[in-house]
Tab-separated table of C-alpha atoms in Angstrom:
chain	number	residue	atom	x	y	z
A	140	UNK	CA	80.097	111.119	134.866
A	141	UNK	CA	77.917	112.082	132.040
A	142	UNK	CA	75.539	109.787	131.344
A	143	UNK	CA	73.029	111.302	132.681
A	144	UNK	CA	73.716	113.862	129.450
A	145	UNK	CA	74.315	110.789	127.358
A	146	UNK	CA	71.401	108.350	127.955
A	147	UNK	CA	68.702	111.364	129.646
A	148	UNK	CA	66.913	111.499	126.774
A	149	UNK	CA	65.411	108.126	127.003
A	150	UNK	CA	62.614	109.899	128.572
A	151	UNK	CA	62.653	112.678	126.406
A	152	UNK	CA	63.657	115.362	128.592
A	153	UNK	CA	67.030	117.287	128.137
A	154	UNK	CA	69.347	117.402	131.572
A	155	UNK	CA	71.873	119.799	132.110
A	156	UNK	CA	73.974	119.831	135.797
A	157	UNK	CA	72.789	122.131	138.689
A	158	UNK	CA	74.029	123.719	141.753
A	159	UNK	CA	71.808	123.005	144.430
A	160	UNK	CA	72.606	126.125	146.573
A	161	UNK	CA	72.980	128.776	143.985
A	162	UNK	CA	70.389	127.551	141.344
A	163	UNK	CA	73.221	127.858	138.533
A	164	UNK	CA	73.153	125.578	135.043
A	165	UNK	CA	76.349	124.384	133.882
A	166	UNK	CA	78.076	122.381	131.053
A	167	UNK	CA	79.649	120.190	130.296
A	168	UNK	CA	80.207	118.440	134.112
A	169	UNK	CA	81.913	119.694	136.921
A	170	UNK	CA	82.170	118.488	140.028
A	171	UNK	CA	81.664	121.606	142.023
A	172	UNK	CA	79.697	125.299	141.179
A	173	UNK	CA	81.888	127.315	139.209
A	174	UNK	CA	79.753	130.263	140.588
A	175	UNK	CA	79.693	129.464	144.800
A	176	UNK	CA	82.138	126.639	144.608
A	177	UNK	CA	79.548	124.358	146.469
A	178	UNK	CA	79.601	120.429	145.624
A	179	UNK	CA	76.002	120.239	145.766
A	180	UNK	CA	75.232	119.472	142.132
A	181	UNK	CA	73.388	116.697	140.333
A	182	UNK	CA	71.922	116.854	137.364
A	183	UNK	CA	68.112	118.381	136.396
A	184	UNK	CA	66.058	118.395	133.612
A	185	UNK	CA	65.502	121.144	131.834
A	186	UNK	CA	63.271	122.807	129.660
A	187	UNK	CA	65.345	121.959	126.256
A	188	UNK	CA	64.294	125.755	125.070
A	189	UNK	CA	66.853	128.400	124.038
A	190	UNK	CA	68.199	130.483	121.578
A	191	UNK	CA	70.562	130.035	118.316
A	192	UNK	CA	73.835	132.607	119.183
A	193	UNK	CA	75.459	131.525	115.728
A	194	UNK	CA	75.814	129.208	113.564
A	195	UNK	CA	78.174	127.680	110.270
A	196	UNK	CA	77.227	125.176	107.547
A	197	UNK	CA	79.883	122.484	107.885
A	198	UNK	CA	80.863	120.847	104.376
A	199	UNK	CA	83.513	118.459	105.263
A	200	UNK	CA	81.937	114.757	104.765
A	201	UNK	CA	83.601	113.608	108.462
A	202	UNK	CA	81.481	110.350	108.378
A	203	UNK	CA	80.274	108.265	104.867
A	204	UNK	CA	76.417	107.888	106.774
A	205	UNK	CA	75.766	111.739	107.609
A	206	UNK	CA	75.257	113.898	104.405
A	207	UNK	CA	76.740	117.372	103.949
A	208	UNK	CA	76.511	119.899	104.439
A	209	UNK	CA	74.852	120.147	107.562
A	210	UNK	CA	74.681	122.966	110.172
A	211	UNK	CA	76.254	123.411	113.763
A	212	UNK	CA	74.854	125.968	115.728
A	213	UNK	CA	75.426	127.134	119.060
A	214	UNK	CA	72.339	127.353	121.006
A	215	UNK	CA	72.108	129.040	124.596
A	216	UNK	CA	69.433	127.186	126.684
A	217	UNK	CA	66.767	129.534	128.814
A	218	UNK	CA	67.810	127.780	131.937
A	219	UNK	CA	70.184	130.221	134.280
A	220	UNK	CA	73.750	129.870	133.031
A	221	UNK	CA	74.244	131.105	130.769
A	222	UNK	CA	74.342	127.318	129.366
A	223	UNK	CA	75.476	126.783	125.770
A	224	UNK	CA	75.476	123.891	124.110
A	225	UNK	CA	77.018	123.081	120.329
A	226	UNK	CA	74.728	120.953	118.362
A	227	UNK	CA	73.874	119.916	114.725
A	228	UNK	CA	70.695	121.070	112.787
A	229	UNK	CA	70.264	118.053	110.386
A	230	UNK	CA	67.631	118.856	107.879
A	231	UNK	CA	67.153	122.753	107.970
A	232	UNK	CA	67.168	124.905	105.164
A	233	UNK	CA	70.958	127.335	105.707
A	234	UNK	CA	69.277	130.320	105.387
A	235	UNK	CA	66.773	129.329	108.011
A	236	UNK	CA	69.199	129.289	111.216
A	237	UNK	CA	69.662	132.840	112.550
A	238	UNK	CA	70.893	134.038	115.497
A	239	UNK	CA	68.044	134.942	117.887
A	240	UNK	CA	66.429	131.946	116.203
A	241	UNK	CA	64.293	129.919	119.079
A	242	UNK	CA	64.945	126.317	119.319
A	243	UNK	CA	63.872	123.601	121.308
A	244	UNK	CA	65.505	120.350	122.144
A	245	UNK	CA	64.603	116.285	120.577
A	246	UNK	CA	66.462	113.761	120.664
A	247	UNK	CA	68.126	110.830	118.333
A	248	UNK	CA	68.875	107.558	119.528
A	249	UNK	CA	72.016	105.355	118.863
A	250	UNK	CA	71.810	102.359	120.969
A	251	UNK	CA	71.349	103.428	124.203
A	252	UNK	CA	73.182	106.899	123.477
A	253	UNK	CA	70.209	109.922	123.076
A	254	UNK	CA	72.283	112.381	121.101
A	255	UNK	CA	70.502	115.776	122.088
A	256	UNK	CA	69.643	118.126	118.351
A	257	UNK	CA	67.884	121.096	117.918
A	258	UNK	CA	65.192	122.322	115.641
A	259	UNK	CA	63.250	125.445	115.386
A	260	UNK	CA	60.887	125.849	117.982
């Protein structure tokens, strides 16, 4: 159901479900428009541009291979939506990730997984 999210970035491009009769963003997957109820969605690439609404540094060492601390920010693409999408900003300096802060989309691969991150744009 979500691979397209999952495995998109192969080709470097970020893509983010659409309705096809209202124009409307969503995520995560649904398999109708939240906003005209119509089943006409598919995924679509996207521009991978937004915003950073907020953000926290997270401390807690969750996994032995990623260092802390590290900070999550949630980031509100430019595509119709409004589409928000909670992501890690691996290598930034804290003070650096403000809200209104723009962002834009790469990608890091794990297999054939292409985890979507954000870095200042």
């Amino acid at each position: 159901m979500n691979g397209y999210f999952w495995c998109g970035g192969a080709d470097g491009v970020l893509h983010i479900m659409k309705c096809g009769d209202c124009s409307l963003y969503f995520h995560p997957y649904q398999s109708c428009c939240s906003a005209c109820l119509s089943a006409n969605v598919a995924p679509a690439p996207v521009s991978g541009r937004g915003t950073v609404l907020s953000s926290t540094i997270n401390h807690q060492p969750w996994f032995p291979h990623v260092p802390v601390p590290y900070i999550v920010a949630l980031v509100e693409l430019d595509e119709k939506g409004p589409v928000r999408l909670l992501t890690n900003m691996f290598g930034e300096s804290v003070d650096s990730i403000v809200p209104g802060l723009r962002v834009s989309v790469y990608f890091e691969q794990h297999g054939d997984i292409f985890v979507p991150l954000f870095r200042p744009a």
